[in-house]
Every structure is written in C-alpha cells, then in structure tokens.
Amino acid sequence: MNNNFELYKVFYWAAKTGSLTQAAHALYLTQPSVSHAIKQLENSFGMTLFYRNSKGVELTQEGAILYSYIEQSMILIAHAEENMLALRNLDSGELRIGGSDSLFKHYLLPILEEFRTKHSGVKLHLHHGTTPDVITFLKEGRIDLGVVRLPIVDPQLKVRESFQLQDCFVAGSHFAQLKDKVLTLDMLLQYPVILFSRNSRARMAVTEEFQRYGYTLKPEIEVGSVDLLIEFARRGMGISYVTREFVLNELEAGTLFEIQLDISLPPSRVGIMTMLNMPLSSAAKRFIELIR
C-alpha cells in the first residue's frame, strides 16, 4: 500500500473540519475532488472512513484510528515547516566555527558580536586549534567553516580569501637600543627570537622567508599562544614575531615597539575554509558575508 500524501491531507482536513466543503476550501480544491480523494483512500484500505450526518461527515471507528496517526504526522510536518522557516530567517539554528585563539580574540570577536546581536537565536560553537586541527574539524563534520591563514591546498576544501594581516618583529623596553635602528636579518639573529609553535602557518611563513634570504631561523623560545608572544616580548625575554594588527594597543601605548628591518616581510592572507560541494547553512552563509 503506497497512498499519495495528498490523499491523507484531504482525509485530515475532512476529519478536522467535519465537512467536505470546508476541506475543499482549506485545500483550494473542488468538493468533488475531495470526495474522490476520500473514496480512493477508502478503496485502498477496503474500509469506510466517514459516514454522512446532518452537519457534514463524521469519522467511523476505523477512520478515527487512522486520524489519530495522521493528526500526529500533520502536527510534526507543521513544526518542521516552522523550524525550517526559523532556520532560513536565522531565528534559530547553530553555527560552528573553527579557528585559532588569536584570530578569534583579535579579529573575529567583533564580527561574532555583530552576528550575535543580529541573530541572537542562533547558537555559536567555537572550536579552537591550529590550521591542521581546523582542517580535521571540518572534514570530520565538527564545524561548518574554518577561518585560517593561507595558503591551503586541499582538493576537498573550498577556500575564500578574506583579508590580509601583516606580521612583524616586536620588542619591549629591554631592547630599547634597537628602537631607531634598521636591522639586517643577520643583526636580528644576534638577539633571542621568540616564535609561535612549529605547526602554525605564521611560523612556517617566516621560516620560509628567512630561508629565501639564506638564513636559518632558530627561536630560543617557542610558545603556544599569541598572548605569550606579546607578554614575553613585553618582559624583555626576546624579540617576538607577531601579527601587527594583534598588538596595536601595545604599540600605541609604547609597551612594545616594532623592529625595523632592511627587508619587507610579505603580508599573510586569511581565508574562510568550507567543504567543497557541501551546502552551507543560512547561518554559515550570513557569517561569511559579514567576514568578507
């Protein structure tokens, strides 16, 4: 038995209203069409589902049993439609984002705040990690999108370039004698250098840049967070390689200063990473619009 869903809709409205005429109005059908649909359903079951009375129609005992199931189905469908509308309008749902602590704190925070203000019904889930971690989160289906440093070359991923950041070397008052000097790479390497962990994109990029000039960059201190890079430099423990946009407050306050080099360090690009050929939720699409 494989009855068309439209037959059950006709049955539902006829039973709900107790009238074939009202059922026809509700479904924008003619009354003969409603009568025909009910007759088809009765023939398929081999049972009478309605009997006529002075007011219209009333369910038989068998019809009442069928209605108890169909009513639940129609309620669930109505709830599903309401929820889908809420998801489309961003009145509900969730958004799962992957990224580094530094990008969340220093760049994405105001965008997350704006998104949250406009779409308070959408739950936010933030997953922190390095770029390889975020790629894994994405492929495992744990996040909807990742915000990472580029380049990313992976045939399973779609990457949208978003914005640029400029990395630089900074130091605190302990190295004040360097403030007005322009250093060569050879001169810079005479001082203790502090770098982020080896699997970070920023670390890989600066290492490759030094190699391009024939130098090996070996840090005396490695840390796992941008906050430690900033704090170690401020305390005079070495010269840290950080993203300039992440230390603007310290540079303006004078607790850190930028080391001037005789070369220009290339900017780094940040992109939004999603799974290729995977449809995005309305929340993910909206967030990408805000970033870009």
PDB file of C-alpha atoms in Angstrom:
ATOM      1  CA  MET A   1       0.000   0.000   0.000  1.00  0.00           C
ATOM      2  CA  ASN A   2       1.542   3.306  -1.102  1.00  0.00           C
ATOM      3  CA  ASN A   3      -1.035   6.058  -0.909  1.00  0.00           C
ATOM      4  CA  ASN A   4      -0.220   9.556  -2.122  1.00  0.00           C
ATOM      5  CA  PHE A   5       0.357  12.007   0.716  1.00  0.00           C
ATOM      6  CA  GLU A   6      -2.211  14.350  -0.861  1.00  0.00           C
ATOM      7  CA  LEU A   7      -4.927  11.777  -0.096  1.00  0.00           C
ATOM      8  CA  TYR A   8      -4.011  11.875   3.588  1.00  0.00           C
ATOM      9  CA  LYS A   9      -4.114  15.695   3.552  1.00  0.00           C
ATOM     10  CA  VAL A  10      -7.660  15.590   2.190  1.00  0.00           C
ATOM     11  CA  PHE A  11      -8.635  12.975   4.783  1.00  0.00           C
ATOM     12  CA  TYR A  12      -7.092  15.066   7.577  1.00  0.00           C
ATOM     13  CA  TRP A  13      -8.937  18.273   6.692  1.00  0.00           C
ATOM     14  CA  ALA A  14     -12.223  16.490   6.139  1.00  0.00           C
ATOM     15  CA  ALA A  15     -11.917  14.841   9.545  1.00  0.00           C
ATOM     16  CA  LYS A  16     -10.686  18.030  11.220  1.00  0.00           C
ATOM     17  CA  THR A  17     -13.483  20.228   9.866  1.00  0.00           C
ATOM     18  CA  GLY A  18     -16.203  17.581   9.661  1.00  0.00           C
ATOM     19  CA  SER A  19     -17.106  18.986   6.268  1.00  0.00           C
ATOM     20  CA  LEU A  20     -16.116  18.111   2.723  1.00  0.00           C
ATOM     21  CA  THR A  21     -16.889  21.674   1.673  1.00  0.00           C
ATOM     22  CA  GLN A  22     -14.601  23.218   4.311  1.00  0.00           C
ATOM     23  CA  ALA A  23     -11.883  20.689   3.477  1.00  0.00           C
ATOM     24  CA  ALA A  24     -12.140  21.750  -0.172  1.00  0.00           C
ATOM     25  CA  HIS A  25     -11.806  25.429   0.813  1.00  0.00           C
ATOM     26  CA  ALA A  26      -8.781  24.735   3.024  1.00  0.00           C
ATOM     27  CA  LEU A  27      -7.015  22.848   0.247  1.00  0.00           C
ATOM     28  CA  TYR A  28      -8.175  25.020  -2.675  1.00  0.00           C
ATOM     29  CA  LEU A  29      -9.907  22.044  -4.267  1.00  0.00           C
ATOM     30  CA  THR A  30     -13.401  21.367  -5.519  1.00  0.00           C
ATOM     31  CA  GLN A  31     -15.766  19.324  -3.373  1.00  0.00           C
ATOM     32  CA  PRO A  32     -15.959  16.525  -5.986  1.00  0.00           C
ATOM     33  CA  SER A  33     -12.141  16.310  -5.859  1.00  0.00           C
ATOM     34  CA  VAL A  34     -12.277  15.928  -2.087  1.00  0.00           C
ATOM     35  CA  SER A  35     -14.973  13.241  -2.341  1.00  0.00           C
ATOM     36  CA  HIS A  36     -12.940  11.394  -4.980  1.00  0.00           C
ATOM     37  CA  ALA A  37      -9.770  11.501  -2.854  1.00  0.00           C
ATOM     38  CA  ILE A  38     -11.568  10.081   0.172  1.00  0.00           C
ATOM     39  CA  LYS A  39     -13.110   7.349  -1.979  1.00  0.00           C
ATOM     40  CA  GLN A  40      -9.632   6.431  -3.263  1.00  0.00           C
ATOM     41  CA  LEU A  41      -8.333   6.182   0.296  1.00  0.00           C
ATOM     42  CA  GLU A  42     -11.290   4.072   1.408  1.00  0.00           C
ATOM     43  CA  ASN A  43     -10.830   1.730  -1.560  1.00  0.00           C
ATOM     44  CA  SER A  44      -7.123   1.307  -0.802  1.00  0.00           C
ATOM     45  CA  PHE A  45      -7.891   0.266   2.785  1.00  0.00           C
ATOM     46  CA  GLY A  46     -11.078  -1.580   1.960  1.00  0.00           C
ATOM     47  CA  MET A  47     -12.812   0.296   4.770  1.00  0.00           C
ATOM     48  CA  THR A  48     -15.329   3.089   5.181  1.00  0.00           C
ATOM     49  CA  LEU A  49     -13.646   6.070   6.846  1.00  0.00           C
ATOM     50  CA  PHE A  50     -16.560   8.536   7.008  1.00  0.00           C
ATOM     51  CA  TYR A  51     -20.319   8.453   7.247  1.00  0.00           C
ATOM     52  CA  ARG A  52     -22.574  11.371   6.480  1.00  0.00           C
ATOM     53  CA  ASN A  53     -24.683  13.166   9.092  1.00  0.00           C
ATOM     54  CA  SER A  54     -26.863  16.238   9.101  1.00  0.00           C
ATOM     55  CA  LYS A  55     -23.902  18.562   9.651  1.00  0.00           C
ATOM     56  CA  GLY A  56     -21.467  17.016   7.192  1.00  0.00           C
ATOM     57  CA  VAL A  57     -19.287  13.965   7.740  1.00  0.00           C
ATOM     58  CA  GLU A  58     -18.097  12.074  10.792  1.00  0.00           C
ATOM     59  CA  LEU A  59     -15.342   9.502  11.239  1.00  0.00           C
ATOM     60  CA  THR A  60     -16.157   5.843  11.519  1.00  0.00           C
ATOM     61  CA  GLN A  61     -14.344   3.822  14.179  1.00  0.00           C
ATOM     62  CA  GLU A  62     -11.717   2.813  11.596  1.00  0.00           C
ATOM     63  CA  GLY A  63     -11.467   6.401  10.376  1.00  0.00           C
ATOM     64  CA  ALA A  64     -10.862   7.649  13.933  1.00  0.00           C
ATOM     65  CA  ILE A  65      -7.946   5.230  14.330  1.00  0.00           C
ATOM     66  CA  LEU A  66      -6.408   6.422  11.056  1.00  0.00           C
ATOM     67  CA  TYR A  67      -6.949  10.056  12.066  1.00  0.00           C
ATOM     68  CA  SER A  68      -5.054   9.565  15.349  1.00  0.00           C
ATOM     69  CA  TYR A  69      -1.934   8.719  13.317  1.00  0.00           C
ATOM     70  CA  ILE A  70      -2.408  11.263  10.527  1.00  0.00           C
ATOM     71  CA  GLU A  71      -3.001  14.072  13.027  1.00  0.00           C
ATOM     72  CA  GLN A  72       0.355  13.410  14.685  1.00  0.00           C
ATOM     73  CA  SER A  73       2.074  13.396  11.289  1.00  0.00           C
ATOM     74  CA  MET A  74       0.486  16.704  10.262  1.00  0.00           C
ATOM     75  CA  ILE A  75       1.500  18.324  13.557  1.00  0.00           C
ATOM     76  CA  LEU A  76       5.088  17.148  13.060  1.00  0.00           C
ATOM     77  CA  ILE A  77       5.130  18.455   9.488  1.00  0.00           C
ATOM     78  CA  ALA A  78       3.779  21.832  10.669  1.00  0.00           C
ATOM     79  CA  HIS A  79       6.503  22.015  13.323  1.00  0.00           C
ATOM     80  CA  ALA A  80       9.112  21.049  10.741  1.00  0.00           C
ATOM     81  CA  GLU A  81       7.961  23.838   8.427  1.00  0.00           C
ATOM     82  CA  GLU A  82       8.041  26.357  11.285  1.00  0.00           C
ATOM     83  CA  ASN A  83      11.548  25.286  12.252  1.00  0.00           C
ATOM     84  CA  MET A  84      12.797  25.411   8.660  1.00  0.00           C
ATOM     85  CA  LEU A  85      11.403  28.932   8.324  1.00  0.00           C
ATOM     86  CA  ALA A  86      13.132  29.922  11.563  1.00  0.00           C
ATOM     87  CA  LEU A  87      16.409  28.459  10.277  1.00  0.00           C
ATOM     88  CA  ARG A  88      16.061  30.346   6.991  1.00  0.00           C
ATOM     89  CA  ASN A  89      15.345  33.605   8.831  1.00  0.00           C
ATOM     90  CA  LEU A  90      18.168  32.913  11.343  1.00  0.00           C
ATOM     91  CA  ASP A  91      15.749  32.918  14.266  1.00  0.00           C
ATOM     92  CA  SER A  92      17.197  29.576  15.373  1.00  0.00           C
ATOM     93  CA  GLY A  93      19.901  27.072  14.450  1.00  0.00           C
ATOM     94  CA  GLU A  94      23.591  26.871  15.196  1.00  0.00           C
ATOM     95  CA  LEU A  95      26.890  27.998  13.741  1.00  0.00           C
ATOM     96  CA  ARG A  96      30.096  26.040  14.322  1.00  0.00           C
ATOM     97  CA  ILE A  97      33.347  27.864  13.566  1.00  0.00           C
ATOM     98  CA  GLY A  98      36.954  26.711  13.781  1.00  0.00           C
ATOM     99  CA  GLY A  99      39.976  28.964  14.116  1.00  0.00           C
ATOM    100  CA  SER A 100      42.997  29.881  16.174  1.00  0.00           C
ATOM    101  CA  ASP A 101      42.748  31.576  19.577  1.00  0.00           C
ATOM    102  CA  SER A 102      44.444  34.668  18.177  1.00  0.00           C
ATOM    103  CA  LEU A 103      42.067  35.052  15.215  1.00  0.00           C
ATOM    104  CA  PHE A 104      39.054  34.592  17.474  1.00  0.00           C
ATOM    105  CA  LYS A 105      40.291  37.101  20.036  1.00  0.00           C
ATOM    106  CA  HIS A 106      41.901  39.759  17.874  1.00  0.00           C
ATOM    107  CA  TYR A 107      39.863  39.658  14.683  1.00  0.00           C
ATOM    108  CA  LEU A 108      36.701  37.554  14.783  1.00  0.00           C
ATOM    109  CA  LEU A 109      35.385  38.774  18.138  1.00  0.00           C
ATOM    110  CA  PRO A 110      33.707  41.961  16.833  1.00  0.00           C
ATOM    111  CA  ILE A 111      32.236  40.013  13.887  1.00  0.00           C
ATOM    112  CA  LEU A 112      30.906  37.358  16.258  1.00  0.00           C
ATOM    113  CA  GLU A 113      29.457  40.106  18.421  1.00  0.00           C
ATOM    114  CA  GLU A 114      27.699  41.679  15.418  1.00  0.00           C
ATOM    115  CA  PHE A 115      26.363  38.291  14.299  1.00  0.00           C
ATOM    116  CA  ARG A 116      25.116  37.525  17.801  1.00  0.00           C
ATOM    117  CA  THR A 117      23.388  40.916  18.082  1.00  0.00           C
ATOM    118  CA  LYS A 118      21.546  40.436  14.788  1.00  0.00           C
ATOM    119  CA  HIS A 119      20.783  36.715  15.194  1.00  0.00           C
ATOM    120  CA  SER A 120      20.522  36.012  18.917  1.00  0.00           C
ATOM    121  CA  GLY A 121      18.553  32.814  18.320  1.00  0.00           C
ATOM    122  CA  VAL A 122      21.497  31.111  16.602  1.00  0.00           C
ATOM    123  CA  LYS A 123      23.775  29.183  18.962  1.00  0.00           C
ATOM    124  CA  LEU A 124      27.505  29.713  18.447  1.00  0.00           C
ATOM    125  CA  HIS A 125      30.047  26.911  18.898  1.00  0.00           C
ATOM    126  CA  LEU A 126      33.726  27.882  18.621  1.00  0.00           C
ATOM    127  CA  HIS A 127      36.408  25.229  18.104  1.00  0.00           C
ATOM    128  CA  HIS A 128      39.967  26.368  18.767  1.00  0.00           C
ATOM    129  CA  GLY A 129      43.057  24.898  17.141  1.00  0.00           C
ATOM    130  CA  THR A 130      45.878  25.262  14.672  1.00  0.00           C
ATOM    131  CA  THR A 131      45.230  25.228  10.937  1.00  0.00           C
ATOM    132  CA  PRO A 132      45.765  21.415  10.682  1.00  0.00           C
ATOM    133  CA  ASP A 133      43.355  20.992  13.614  1.00  0.00           C
ATOM    134  CA  VAL A 134      40.718  23.159  11.929  1.00  0.00           C
ATOM    135  CA  ILE A 135      41.058  21.195   8.676  1.00  0.00           C
ATOM    136  CA  THR A 136      40.467  17.984  10.642  1.00  0.00           C
ATOM    137  CA  PHE A 137      37.448  19.503  12.429  1.00  0.00           C
ATOM    138  CA  LEU A 138      35.969  20.464   9.055  1.00  0.00           C
ATOM    139  CA  LYS A 139      36.495  17.077   7.412  1.00  0.00           C
ATOM    140  CA  GLU A 140      35.045  15.289  10.441  1.00  0.00           C
ATOM    141  CA  GLY A 141      31.911  17.435  10.252  1.00  0.00           C
ATOM    142  CA  ARG A 142      32.510  19.092  13.627  1.00  0.00           C
ATOM    143  CA  ILE A 143      32.426  22.631  12.204  1.00  0.00           C
ATOM    144  CA  ASP A 144      30.640  24.429   9.368  1.00  0.00           C
ATOM    145  CA  LEU A 145      33.578  26.624   8.416  1.00  0.00           C
ATOM    146  CA  GLY A 146      37.124  27.462   9.440  1.00  0.00           C
ATOM    147  CA  VAL A 147      38.957  30.792   9.458  1.00  0.00           C
ATOM    148  CA  VAL A 148      42.644  30.101   8.840  1.00  0.00           C
ATOM    149  CA  ARG A 149      45.841  31.502   7.409  1.00  0.00           C
ATOM    150  CA  LEU A 150      46.575  30.674   3.800  1.00  0.00           C
ATOM    151  CA  PRO A 151      47.736  29.024   1.666  1.00  0.00           C
ATOM    152  CA  ILE A 152      45.573  25.930   1.903  1.00  0.00           C
ATOM    153  CA  VAL A 153      45.817  23.397  -0.904  1.00  0.00           C
ATOM    154  CA  ASP A 154      43.346  20.568  -0.489  1.00  0.00           C
ATOM    155  CA  PRO A 155      41.027  19.206  -3.223  1.00  0.00           C
ATOM    156  CA  GLN A 156      38.307  18.530  -0.633  1.00  0.00           C
ATOM    157  CA  LEU A 157      38.131  22.141   0.528  1.00  0.00           C
ATOM    158  CA  LYS A 158      36.850  25.412  -0.841  1.00  0.00           C
ATOM    159  CA  VAL A 159      38.789  28.475   0.309  1.00  0.00           C
ATOM    160  CA  ARG A 160      37.569  32.059   0.036  1.00  0.00           C
ATOM    161  CA  GLU A 161      40.260  34.674   0.601  1.00  0.00           C
ATOM    162  CA  SER A 162      39.028  37.202   3.133  1.00  0.00           C
ATOM    163  CA  PHE A 163      41.615  39.704   4.388  1.00  0.00           C
ATOM    164  CA  GLN A 164      45.319  40.288   4.934  1.00  0.00           C
ATOM    165  CA  LEU A 165      47.423  40.581   8.067  1.00  0.00           C
ATOM    166  CA  GLN A 166      50.932  41.925   8.473  1.00  0.00           C
ATOM    167  CA  ASP A 167      53.373  40.084  10.714  1.00  0.00           C
ATOM    168  CA  CYS A 168      56.358  41.813  12.286  1.00  0.00           C
ATOM    169  CA  PHE A 169      59.009  41.530  14.997  1.00  0.00           C
ATOM    170  CA  VAL A 170      58.371  43.430  18.228  1.00  0.00           C
ATOM    171  CA  ALA A 171      60.348  44.059  21.391  1.00  0.00           C
ATOM    172  CA  GLY A 172      59.935  45.723  24.765  1.00  0.00           C
ATOM    173  CA  SER A 173      61.917  48.339  26.660  1.00  0.00           C
ATOM    174  CA  HIS A 174      64.710  45.847  27.429  1.00  0.00           C
ATOM    175  CA  PHE A 175      65.796  46.240  23.782  1.00  0.00           C
ATOM    176  CA  ALA A 176      65.198  49.992  23.616  1.00  0.00           C
ATOM    177  CA  GLN A 177      68.585  50.492  21.908  1.00  0.00           C
ATOM    178  CA  LEU A 178      67.059  48.926  18.762  1.00  0.00           C
ATOM    179  CA  LYS A 179      64.107  51.276  18.532  1.00  0.00           C
ATOM    180  CA  ASP A 180      65.522  53.691  15.979  1.00  0.00           C
ATOM    181  CA  LYS A 181      67.696  51.220  14.092  1.00  0.00           C
ATOM    182  CA  VAL A 182      67.150  49.344  10.865  1.00  0.00           C
ATOM    183  CA  LEU A 183      68.364  45.777  11.313  1.00  0.00           C
ATOM    184  CA  THR A 184      69.562  43.292   8.753  1.00  0.00           C
ATOM    185  CA  LEU A 185      68.445  39.703   9.205  1.00  0.00           C
ATOM    186  CA  ASP A 186      71.954  38.850  10.329  1.00  0.00           C
ATOM    187  CA  MET A 187      71.785  41.540  13.020  1.00  0.00           C
ATOM    188  CA  LEU A 188      68.317  40.393  14.137  1.00  0.00           C
ATOM    189  CA  LEU A 189      69.542  36.853  14.655  1.00  0.00           C
ATOM    190  CA  GLN A 190      72.080  38.086  17.194  1.00  0.00           C
ATOM    191  CA  TYR A 191      69.168  38.508  19.618  1.00  0.00           C
ATOM    192  CA  PRO A 192      66.871  35.911  21.194  1.00  0.00           C
ATOM    193  CA  VAL A 193      63.872  35.307  18.932  1.00  0.00           C
ATOM    194  CA  ILE A 194      60.513  34.058  20.198  1.00  0.00           C
ATOM    195  CA  LEU A 195      58.230  32.224  17.770  1.00  0.00           C
ATOM    196  CA  PHE A 196      54.876  30.510  17.781  1.00  0.00           C
ATOM    197  CA  SER A 197      54.678  26.699  17.657  1.00  0.00           C
ATOM    198  CA  ARG A 198      56.139  24.924  14.620  1.00  0.00           C
ATOM    199  CA  ASN A 199      52.844  23.826  13.073  1.00  0.00           C
ATOM    200  CA  SER A 200      51.449  27.354  12.837  1.00  0.00           C
ATOM    201  CA  ARG A 201      51.154  28.989   9.417  1.00  0.00           C
ATOM    202  CA  ALA A 202      52.837  32.181  10.640  1.00  0.00           C
ATOM    203  CA  ARG A 203      55.834  30.205  11.870  1.00  0.00           C
ATOM    204  CA  MET A 204      56.113  28.295   8.590  1.00  0.00           C
ATOM    205  CA  ALA A 205      55.856  31.501   6.555  1.00  0.00           C
ATOM    206  CA  VAL A 206      58.586  33.416   8.404  1.00  0.00           C
ATOM    207  CA  THR A 207      60.868  30.375   8.397  1.00  0.00           C
ATOM    208  CA  GLU A 208      60.491  30.069   4.626  1.00  0.00           C
ATOM    209  CA  GLU A 209      61.096  33.804   4.187  1.00  0.00           C
ATOM    210  CA  PHE A 210      64.390  33.648   6.112  1.00  0.00           C
ATOM    211  CA  GLN A 211      65.439  30.610   4.105  1.00  0.00           C
ATOM    212  CA  ARG A 212      64.780  32.590   0.938  1.00  0.00           C
ATOM    213  CA  TYR A 213      67.498  35.005   2.081  1.00  0.00           C
ATOM    214  CA  GLY A 214      69.821  32.184   3.109  1.00  0.00           C
ATOM    215  CA  TYR A 215      69.212  32.262   6.870  1.00  0.00           C
ATOM    216  CA  THR A 216      68.018  29.611   9.302  1.00  0.00           C
ATOM    217  CA  LEU A 217      65.594  30.961  11.879  1.00  0.00           C
ATOM    218  CA  LYS A 218      66.008  29.101  15.168  1.00  0.00           C
ATOM    219  CA  PRO A 219      63.984  30.505  18.073  1.00  0.00           C
ATOM    220  CA  GLU A 220      65.295  30.428  21.613  1.00  0.00           C
ATOM    221  CA  ILE A 221      61.733  30.262  22.929  1.00  0.00           C
ATOM    222  CA  GLU A 222      58.669  28.628  21.408  1.00  0.00           C
ATOM    223  CA  VAL A 223      55.191  29.351  22.772  1.00  0.00           C
ATOM    224  CA  GLY A 224      51.694  28.135  22.064  1.00  0.00           C
ATOM    225  CA  SER A 225      49.708  31.370  22.161  1.00  0.00           C
ATOM    226  CA  VAL A 226      49.873  34.925  20.833  1.00  0.00           C
ATOM    227  CA  ASP A 227      49.272  36.267  24.329  1.00  0.00           C
ATOM    228  CA  LEU A 228      52.523  34.644  25.478  1.00  0.00           C
ATOM    229  CA  LEU A 229      54.388  36.029  22.465  1.00  0.00           C
ATOM    230  CA  ILE A 230      53.240  39.507  23.454  1.00  0.00           C
ATOM    231  CA  GLU A 231      53.910  39.073  27.167  1.00  0.00           C
ATOM    232  CA  PHE A 232      57.378  37.553  26.711  1.00  0.00           C
ATOM    233  CA  ALA A 233      58.377  40.409  24.409  1.00  0.00           C
ATOM    234  CA  ARG A 234      56.983  42.988  26.842  1.00  0.00           C
ATOM    235  CA  ARG A 235      59.014  41.462  29.690  1.00  0.00           C
ATOM    236  CA  GLY A 236      62.210  41.578  27.648  1.00  0.00           C
ATOM    237  CA  MET A 237      62.678  37.841  27.229  1.00  0.00           C
ATOM    238  CA  GLY A 238      63.305  38.223  23.499  1.00  0.00           C
ATOM    239  CA  ILE A 239      62.038  39.613  20.210  1.00  0.00           C
ATOM    240  CA  SER A 240      58.675  38.135  19.241  1.00  0.00           C
ATOM    241  CA  TYR A 241      57.228  37.551  15.798  1.00  0.00           C
ATOM    242  CA  VAL A 242      53.576  38.561  15.955  1.00  0.00           C
ATOM    243  CA  THR A 243      50.781  39.933  13.821  1.00  0.00           C
ATOM    244  CA  ARG A 244      50.906  43.728  13.892  1.00  0.00           C
ATOM    245  CA  GLU A 245      47.114  44.035  13.999  1.00  0.00           C
ATOM    246  CA  PHE A 246      47.118  41.975  17.204  1.00  0.00           C
ATOM    247  CA  VAL A 247      49.486  44.307  19.083  1.00  0.00           C
ATOM    248  CA  LEU A 248      48.184  47.721  18.023  1.00  0.00           C
ATOM    249  CA  ASN A 249      47.266  48.632  21.599  1.00  0.00           C
ATOM    250  CA  GLU A 250      50.743  47.755  22.878  1.00  0.00           C
ATOM    251  CA  LEU A 251      52.425  49.648  20.039  1.00  0.00           C
ATOM    252  CA  GLU A 252      50.285  52.731  20.682  1.00  0.00           C
ATOM    253  CA  ALA A 253      50.898  52.535  24.436  1.00  0.00           C
ATOM    254  CA  GLY A 254      54.647  52.161  23.909  1.00  0.00           C
ATOM    255  CA  THR A 255      54.971  48.910  25.858  1.00  0.00           C
ATOM    256  CA  LEU A 256      56.181  47.329  22.616  1.00  0.00           C
ATOM    257  CA  PHE A 257      57.837  48.738  19.514  1.00  0.00           C
ATOM    258  CA  GLU A 258      58.271  47.296  16.055  1.00  0.00           C
ATOM    259  CA  ILE A 259      61.713  46.180  14.944  1.00  0.00           C
ATOM    260  CA  GLN A 260      62.571  47.821  11.637  1.00  0.00           C
ATOM    261  CA  LEU A 261      64.191  45.507   9.082  1.00  0.00           C
ATOM    262  CA  ASP A 262      66.016  46.248   5.854  1.00  0.00           C
ATOM    263  CA  ILE A 263      63.610  43.901   4.045  1.00  0.00           C
ATOM    264  CA  SER A 264      59.830  43.937   3.721  1.00  0.00           C
ATOM    265  CA  LEU A 265      58.061  40.936   5.176  1.00  0.00           C
ATOM    266  CA  PRO A 266      55.174  39.813   2.936  1.00  0.00           C
ATOM    267  CA  PRO A 267      51.638  40.059   4.326  1.00  0.00           C
ATOM    268  CA  SER A 268      49.820  36.906   5.259  1.00  0.00           C
ATOM    269  CA  ARG A 269      46.386  36.091   3.882  1.00  0.00           C
ATOM    270  CA  VAL A 270      43.453  34.769   5.867  1.00  0.00           C
ATOM    271  CA  GLY A 271      40.708  32.736   4.268  1.00  0.00           C
ATOM    272  CA  ILE A 272      37.381  31.092   5.023  1.00  0.00           C
ATOM    273  CA  MET A 273      37.506  27.354   4.540  1.00  0.00           C
ATOM    274  CA  THR A 274      34.499  25.091   3.859  1.00  0.00           C
ATOM    275  CA  MET A 275      33.982  21.625   2.451  1.00  0.00           C
ATOM    276  CA  LEU A 276      33.799  21.555  -1.338  1.00  0.00           C
ATOM    277  CA  ASN A 277      30.332  20.795  -2.771  1.00  0.00           C
ATOM    278  CA  MET A 278      28.811  20.797   0.727  1.00  0.00           C
ATOM    279  CA  PRO A 279      25.765  23.093   1.085  1.00  0.00           C
ATOM    280  CA  LEU A 280      26.120  25.780   3.742  1.00  0.00           C
ATOM    281  CA  SER A 281      23.511  26.586   6.357  1.00  0.00           C
ATOM    282  CA  SER A 282      21.865  30.001   6.315  1.00  0.00           C
ATOM    283  CA  ALA A 283      23.847  30.900   9.438  1.00  0.00           C
ATOM    284  CA  ALA A 284      27.166  29.971   7.809  1.00  0.00           C
ATOM    285  CA  LYS A 285      26.328  31.941   4.670  1.00  0.00           C
ATOM    286  CA  ARG A 286      25.448  35.011   6.724  1.00  0.00           C
ATOM    287  CA  PHE A 287      28.625  34.814   8.779  1.00  0.00           C
ATOM    288  CA  ILE A 288      30.772  34.537   5.655  1.00  0.00           C
ATOM    289  CA  GLU A 289      29.058  37.658   4.303  1.00  0.00           C
ATOM    290  CA  LEU A 290      29.968  39.545   7.486  1.00  0.00           C
ATOM    291  CA  ILE A 291      33.632  38.492   7.308  1.00  0.00           C
ATOM    292  CA  ARG A 292      34.034  39.343   3.641  1.00  0.00           C
TER     293      ARG A 292
END
